[in-house]
Amino acid sequence: MKSYWENKFITLLHKTPKTKEEVEEMEYASEQFGRELDIEASELLKEIELNGLKVNELWDLVNTREPYPEAVDILTEHLKKPYHIKNKEGIVRALGVKEAGVKTLRALLEEYPKFDDKHVKFAFRLSLFNILKLNNPKKLMAETNESDILIKELIQLFIDNKKLSLNRFDKLFEEDFAEKIIDKQNVK
C-alpha cells in the first residue's frame, strides 16, 4: 500500500504542466516519502551498525565500492521482512556482492517470485549475477546441499560459461529459471 506522500509525489510527478507551487510541493512530497523509507529501514541500519558498520541510509550500501561483509547476513535476513518495494530493492541490490554466498542465493531465489515490478525483478537478477560472477563457482557449488537444485544449475551455468555477460545471463534466467522458481514456490 502506498503512503500519502508517495501517492502525492507520484501524482505530481505525472502531472504536466506543473506550476512552480506544484514543483515545490512535489519536492516536499519526495522528501517526506524519503523520510518514511528511512524510518522503515532504521532497524535494519541499527543492526548493521551494531555489527560494526555505520551507514546513513540503505542505498549507501548499494552505492559504495567498499566491501561490507558484516552486513550481508543481516541484509539476507531482512530480505524476508515486509518492506516497501523501494527499500526491498535496496536490500536486494546491496546483496549483490562477493561477500554473499549460497545462503543469500537461496534467499534471493525464494523472494524473487513474490514481486511483479520489473525493476525489482531485474535487481534480483542483477544481484544473483553479481554473486555468481564475483565468486569462485566451484567453491559456491561445494557450499550447496542436495535440495539446492536451482542454485546448482545457476552455478553450473557460470562454470560452463566463464565469460557470461549480464545481458546473456538475464535472458537465460528468464528463459530457463524464472518459471522453475515460480513452480518451486507453488509446490511449497
PDB file of C-alpha atoms in Angstrom:
ATOM      1  CA  MET A   1       0.000   0.000   0.000  1.00  0.00           C
ATOM      2  CA  LYS A   2       1.348   3.395  -0.962  1.00  0.00           C
ATOM      3  CA  SER A   3       1.685   6.131   1.624  1.00  0.00           C
ATOM      4  CA  TYR A   4       0.099   9.541   1.354  1.00  0.00           C
ATOM      5  CA  TRP A   5       3.450  11.137   0.461  1.00  0.00           C
ATOM      6  CA  GLU A   6       4.289   8.511  -2.122  1.00  0.00           C
ATOM      7  CA  ASN A   7       0.889   8.975  -3.794  1.00  0.00           C
ATOM      8  CA  LYS A   8       1.226  12.759  -3.657  1.00  0.00           C
ATOM      9  CA  PHE A   9       4.700  12.616  -5.204  1.00  0.00           C
ATOM     10  CA  ILE A  10       3.663  10.218  -7.991  1.00  0.00           C
ATOM     11  CA  THR A  11       0.534  12.221  -8.799  1.00  0.00           C
ATOM     12  CA  LEU A  12       2.506  15.445  -9.113  1.00  0.00           C
ATOM     13  CA  LEU A  13       5.344  13.734 -10.955  1.00  0.00           C
ATOM     14  CA  HIS A  14       2.987  12.601 -13.718  1.00  0.00           C
ATOM     15  CA  LYS A  15       1.128  15.906 -13.936  1.00  0.00           C
ATOM     16  CA  THR A  16       2.052  18.154 -16.845  1.00  0.00           C
ATOM     17  CA  PRO A  17       2.487  21.026 -16.973  1.00  0.00           C
ATOM     18  CA  LYS A  18       3.362  21.807 -13.371  1.00  0.00           C
ATOM     19  CA  THR A  19       3.108  25.177 -11.690  1.00  0.00           C
ATOM     20  CA  LYS A  20       6.003  26.445  -9.581  1.00  0.00           C
ATOM     21  CA  GLU A  21       3.963  25.624  -6.469  1.00  0.00           C
ATOM     22  CA  GLU A  22       3.319  22.076  -7.687  1.00  0.00           C
ATOM     23  CA  VAL A  23       7.033  21.541  -8.332  1.00  0.00           C
ATOM     24  CA  GLU A  24       7.784  22.711  -4.792  1.00  0.00           C
ATOM     25  CA  GLU A  25       5.001  20.510  -3.422  1.00  0.00           C
ATOM     26  CA  MET A  26       6.354  17.545  -5.410  1.00  0.00           C
ATOM     27  CA  GLU A  27       9.852  18.110  -3.991  1.00  0.00           C
ATOM     28  CA  TYR A  28       8.419  18.311  -0.477  1.00  0.00           C
ATOM     29  CA  ALA A  29       6.399  15.118  -1.009  1.00  0.00           C
ATOM     30  CA  SER A  30       9.543  13.390  -2.278  1.00  0.00           C
ATOM     31  CA  GLU A  31      11.452  14.442   0.852  1.00  0.00           C
ATOM     32  CA  GLN A  32       8.648  13.230   3.128  1.00  0.00           C
ATOM     33  CA  PHE A  33       8.409   9.924   1.288  1.00  0.00           C
ATOM     34  CA  GLY A  34      12.183   9.521   1.610  1.00  0.00           C
ATOM     35  CA  ARG A  35      11.881  10.101   5.357  1.00  0.00           C
ATOM     36  CA  GLU A  36       9.203   7.396   5.572  1.00  0.00           C
ATOM     37  CA  LEU A  37      11.505   4.951   3.795  1.00  0.00           C
ATOM     38  CA  ASP A  38      14.400   5.872   6.103  1.00  0.00           C
ATOM     39  CA  ILE A  39      12.235   5.330   9.194  1.00  0.00           C
ATOM     40  CA  GLU A  40      11.132   1.944   7.880  1.00  0.00           C
ATOM     41  CA  ALA A  41      14.769   0.888   7.307  1.00  0.00           C
ATOM     42  CA  SER A  42      16.059   2.288  10.617  1.00  0.00           C
ATOM     43  CA  GLU A  43      16.015  -1.055  12.490  1.00  0.00           C
ATOM     44  CA  LEU A  44      17.976  -2.702   9.680  1.00  0.00           C
ATOM     45  CA  LEU A  45      20.550   0.094   9.767  1.00  0.00           C
ATOM     46  CA  LYS A  46      20.816  -0.181  13.571  1.00  0.00           C
ATOM     47  CA  GLU A  47      21.518  -3.910  13.292  1.00  0.00           C
ATOM     48  CA  ILE A  48      24.193  -3.258  10.688  1.00  0.00           C
ATOM     49  CA  GLU A  49      25.741  -0.578  12.908  1.00  0.00           C
ATOM     50  CA  LEU A  50      25.779  -2.991  15.876  1.00  0.00           C
ATOM     51  CA  ASN A  51      27.862  -5.284  13.673  1.00  0.00           C
ATOM     52  CA  GLY A  52      30.428  -2.529  13.174  1.00  0.00           C
ATOM     53  CA  LEU A  53      29.358  -0.707  10.017  1.00  0.00           C
ATOM     54  CA  LYS A  54      27.846   2.786  10.088  1.00  0.00           C
ATOM     55  CA  VAL A  55      25.656   3.731   7.129  1.00  0.00           C
ATOM     56  CA  ASN A  56      23.304   6.688   6.931  1.00  0.00           C
ATOM     57  CA  GLU A  57      20.798   5.074   4.606  1.00  0.00           C
ATOM     58  CA  LEU A  58      20.230   1.736   2.934  1.00  0.00           C
ATOM     59  CA  TRP A  59      21.254   2.921  -0.520  1.00  0.00           C
ATOM     60  CA  ASP A  60      24.708   3.893   0.828  1.00  0.00           C
ATOM     61  CA  LEU A  61      25.496   0.179   0.700  1.00  0.00           C
ATOM     62  CA  VAL A  62      24.335  -0.092  -2.898  1.00  0.00           C
ATOM     63  CA  ASN A  63      26.462   2.869  -3.949  1.00  0.00           C
ATOM     64  CA  THR A  64      29.721   2.067  -2.142  1.00  0.00           C
ATOM     65  CA  ARG A  65      32.709   0.286  -3.609  1.00  0.00           C
ATOM     66  CA  GLU A  66      33.894  -0.746  -0.139  1.00  0.00           C
ATOM     67  CA  PRO A  67      33.178  -4.321   0.985  1.00  0.00           C
ATOM     68  CA  TYR A  68      30.708  -4.806   3.825  1.00  0.00           C
ATOM     69  CA  PRO A  69      30.845  -8.470   4.876  1.00  0.00           C
ATOM     70  CA  GLU A  70      29.447  -7.582   8.306  1.00  0.00           C
ATOM     71  CA  ALA A  71      26.142  -6.541   6.704  1.00  0.00           C
ATOM     72  CA  VAL A  72      25.463  -9.427   4.307  1.00  0.00           C
ATOM     73  CA  ASP A  73      23.872 -11.874   6.770  1.00  0.00           C
ATOM     74  CA  ILE A  74      21.729  -9.104   8.268  1.00  0.00           C
ATOM     75  CA  LEU A  75      20.579  -7.978   4.817  1.00  0.00           C
ATOM     76  CA  THR A  76      19.833 -11.590   3.890  1.00  0.00           C
ATOM     77  CA  GLU A  77      17.636 -11.993   6.974  1.00  0.00           C
ATOM     78  CA  HIS A  78      15.839  -8.706   6.326  1.00  0.00           C
ATOM     79  CA  LEU A  79      15.133  -9.703   2.737  1.00  0.00           C
ATOM     80  CA  LYS A  80      12.233 -11.818   4.036  1.00  0.00           C
ATOM     81  CA  LYS A  81      10.681  -8.968   6.024  1.00  0.00           C
ATOM     82  CA  PRO A  82       7.849  -6.772   4.718  1.00  0.00           C
ATOM     83  CA  TYR A  83       9.473  -3.591   3.463  1.00  0.00           C
ATOM     84  CA  HIS A  84       8.284  -1.010   0.977  1.00  0.00           C
ATOM     85  CA  ILE A  85       9.286  -2.033  -2.535  1.00  0.00           C
ATOM     86  CA  LYS A  86      11.940   0.741  -2.689  1.00  0.00           C
ATOM     87  CA  ASN A  87      13.620  -0.491   0.494  1.00  0.00           C
ATOM     88  CA  LYS A  88      13.268  -4.089  -0.659  1.00  0.00           C
ATOM     89  CA  GLU A  89      15.005  -3.173  -3.923  1.00  0.00           C
ATOM     90  CA  GLY A  90      17.805  -1.525  -1.926  1.00  0.00           C
ATOM     91  CA  ILE A  91      18.266  -4.666   0.163  1.00  0.00           C
ATOM     92  CA  VAL A  92      18.290  -6.851  -2.947  1.00  0.00           C
ATOM     93  CA  ARG A  93      20.827  -4.641  -4.719  1.00  0.00           C
ATOM     94  CA  ALA A  94      23.020  -4.428  -1.613  1.00  0.00           C
ATOM     95  CA  LEU A  95      23.190  -8.236  -1.545  1.00  0.00           C
ATOM     96  CA  GLY A  96      24.821  -8.467  -4.979  1.00  0.00           C
ATOM     97  CA  VAL A  97      28.371  -8.576  -3.614  1.00  0.00           C
ATOM     98  CA  LYS A  98      31.261 -11.027  -3.430  1.00  0.00           C
ATOM     99  CA  GLU A  99      30.771 -11.477   0.319  1.00  0.00           C
ATOM    100  CA  ALA A 100      27.362 -13.065  -0.300  1.00  0.00           C
ATOM    101  CA  GLY A 101      27.168 -16.801  -0.849  1.00  0.00           C
ATOM    102  CA  VAL A 102      24.803 -19.725  -1.150  1.00  0.00           C
ATOM    103  CA  LYS A 103      22.663 -18.643   1.827  1.00  0.00           C
ATOM    104  CA  THR A 104      21.985 -15.332   0.081  1.00  0.00           C
ATOM    105  CA  LEU A 105      21.387 -17.032  -3.277  1.00  0.00           C
ATOM    106  CA  ARG A 106      18.748 -19.214  -1.575  1.00  0.00           C
ATOM    107  CA  ALA A 107      17.041 -16.187  -0.035  1.00  0.00           C
ATOM    108  CA  LEU A 108      17.049 -14.241  -3.314  1.00  0.00           C
ATOM    109  CA  LEU A 109      15.569 -17.162  -5.234  1.00  0.00           C
ATOM    110  CA  GLU A 110      12.914 -17.638  -2.556  1.00  0.00           C
ATOM    111  CA  GLU A 111      11.840 -13.986  -2.643  1.00  0.00           C
ATOM    112  CA  TYR A 112      12.067 -13.480  -6.431  1.00  0.00           C
ATOM    113  CA  PRO A 113       8.604 -14.845  -7.338  1.00  0.00           C
ATOM    114  CA  LYS A 114       6.899 -12.574  -4.805  1.00  0.00           C
ATOM    115  CA  PHE A 115       7.430  -9.487  -6.968  1.00  0.00           C
ATOM    116  CA  ASP A 116       5.842  -8.284 -10.180  1.00  0.00           C
ATOM    117  CA  ASP A 117       7.685  -4.978 -10.551  1.00  0.00           C
ATOM    118  CA  LYS A 118      10.107  -5.286 -13.487  1.00  0.00           C
ATOM    119  CA  HIS A 119      12.737  -3.065 -11.829  1.00  0.00           C
ATOM    120  CA  VAL A 120      12.758  -5.136  -8.660  1.00  0.00           C
ATOM    121  CA  LYS A 121      12.847  -8.370 -10.680  1.00  0.00           C
ATOM    122  CA  PHE A 122      15.873  -7.014 -12.545  1.00  0.00           C
ATOM    123  CA  ALA A 123      17.513  -6.070  -9.228  1.00  0.00           C
ATOM    124  CA  PHE A 124      17.138  -9.700  -8.131  1.00  0.00           C
ATOM    125  CA  ARG A 125      18.670 -10.989 -11.365  1.00  0.00           C
ATOM    126  CA  LEU A 126      21.495  -8.436 -11.149  1.00  0.00           C
ATOM    127  CA  SER A 127      22.339  -9.480  -7.591  1.00  0.00           C
ATOM    128  CA  LEU A 128      22.234 -13.167  -8.493  1.00  0.00           C
ATOM    129  CA  PHE A 129      24.542 -12.451 -11.432  1.00  0.00           C
ATOM    130  CA  ASN A 130      26.966 -10.428  -9.296  1.00  0.00           C
ATOM    131  CA  ILE A 131      27.187 -13.052  -6.563  1.00  0.00           C
ATOM    132  CA  LEU A 132      27.780 -15.806  -9.100  1.00  0.00           C
ATOM    133  CA  LYS A 133      30.207 -13.760 -11.216  1.00  0.00           C
ATOM    134  CA  LEU A 134      32.279 -12.405  -8.318  1.00  0.00           C
ATOM    135  CA  ASN A 135      32.705 -15.752  -6.545  1.00  0.00           C
ATOM    136  CA  ASN A 136      34.510 -18.930  -7.491  1.00  0.00           C
ATOM    137  CA  PRO A 137      31.664 -21.101  -8.835  1.00  0.00           C
ATOM    138  CA  LYS A 138      33.301 -24.337  -7.705  1.00  0.00           C
ATOM    139  CA  LYS A 139      33.569 -23.036  -4.124  1.00  0.00           C
ATOM    140  CA  LEU A 140      29.919 -21.983  -4.238  1.00  0.00           C
ATOM    141  CA  MET A 141      28.989 -25.427  -5.555  1.00  0.00           C
ATOM    142  CA  ALA A 142      30.762 -27.007  -2.576  1.00  0.00           C
ATOM    143  CA  GLU A 143      28.536 -24.965  -0.208  1.00  0.00           C
ATOM    144  CA  THR A 144      25.274 -26.251  -1.706  1.00  0.00           C
ATOM    145  CA  ASN A 145      23.198 -29.123  -0.387  1.00  0.00           C
ATOM    146  CA  GLU A 146      21.022 -31.715  -2.135  1.00  0.00           C
ATOM    147  CA  SER A 147      17.930 -29.522  -2.180  1.00  0.00           C
ATOM    148  CA  ASP A 148      19.733 -26.626  -3.920  1.00  0.00           C
ATOM    149  CA  ILE A 149      18.924 -27.896  -7.407  1.00  0.00           C
ATOM    150  CA  LEU A 150      18.237 -24.471  -8.946  1.00  0.00           C
ATOM    151  CA  ILE A 151      21.293 -22.939  -7.319  1.00  0.00           C
ATOM    152  CA  LYS A 152      23.443 -25.762  -8.644  1.00  0.00           C
ATOM    153  CA  GLU A 153      22.037 -25.183 -12.134  1.00  0.00           C
ATOM    154  CA  LEU A 154      22.795 -21.455 -11.897  1.00  0.00           C
ATOM    155  CA  ILE A 155      26.331 -22.121 -10.673  1.00  0.00           C
ATOM    156  CA  GLN A 156      26.846 -24.669 -13.442  1.00  0.00           C
ATOM    157  CA  LEU A 157      25.805 -22.006 -15.934  1.00  0.00           C
ATOM    158  CA  PHE A 158      28.780 -19.924 -14.754  1.00  0.00           C
ATOM    159  CA  ILE A 159      31.133 -22.901 -14.756  1.00  0.00           C
ATOM    160  CA  ASP A 160      30.163 -23.679 -18.353  1.00  0.00           C
ATOM    161  CA  ASN A 161      30.180 -20.030 -19.494  1.00  0.00           C
ATOM    162  CA  LYS A 162      33.133 -18.274 -17.871  1.00  0.00           C
ATOM    163  CA  LYS A 163      32.564 -15.064 -19.854  1.00  0.00           C
ATOM    164  CA  LEU A 164      28.817 -14.905 -19.315  1.00  0.00           C
ATOM    165  CA  SER A 165      27.571 -11.320 -19.646  1.00  0.00           C
ATOM    166  CA  LEU A 166      24.770  -9.790 -17.613  1.00  0.00           C
ATOM    167  CA  ASN A 167      22.577  -9.482 -20.709  1.00  0.00           C
ATOM    168  CA  ARG A 168      23.070 -13.142 -21.610  1.00  0.00           C
ATOM    169  CA  PHE A 169      22.506 -14.246 -18.005  1.00  0.00           C
ATOM    170  CA  ASP A 170      19.359 -12.133 -17.801  1.00  0.00           C
ATOM    171  CA  LYS A 171      17.985 -13.738 -20.961  1.00  0.00           C
ATOM    172  CA  LEU A 172      18.895 -17.275 -19.875  1.00  0.00           C
ATOM    173  CA  PHE A 173      17.456 -16.679 -16.424  1.00  0.00           C
ATOM    174  CA  GLU A 174      14.130 -15.536 -17.848  1.00  0.00           C
ATOM    175  CA  GLU A 175      14.042 -18.427 -20.342  1.00  0.00           C
ATOM    176  CA  ASP A 176      15.278 -21.269 -18.145  1.00  0.00           C
ATOM    177  CA  PHE A 177      14.973 -20.393 -14.466  1.00  0.00           C
ATOM    178  CA  ALA A 178      12.166 -17.932 -13.742  1.00  0.00           C
ATOM    179  CA  GLU A 179       9.427 -20.497 -14.367  1.00  0.00           C
ATOM    180  CA  LYS A 180      11.251 -23.153 -12.312  1.00  0.00           C
ATOM    181  CA  ILE A 181      11.455 -20.758  -9.370  1.00  0.00           C
ATOM    182  CA  ILE A 182       7.750 -19.987  -9.578  1.00  0.00           C
ATOM    183  CA  ASP A 183       6.930 -23.698  -9.878  1.00  0.00           C
ATOM    184  CA  LYS A 184       9.111 -24.472  -6.851  1.00  0.00           C
ATOM    185  CA  GLN A 185       7.346 -21.712  -4.898  1.00  0.00           C
ATOM    186  CA  ASN A 186       3.923 -23.137  -5.795  1.00  0.00           C
ATOM    187  CA  VAL A 187       4.932 -26.602  -4.558  1.00  0.00           C
ATOM    188  CA  LYS A 188       5.700 -25.275  -1.042  1.00  0.00           C
TER     189      LYS A 188
END
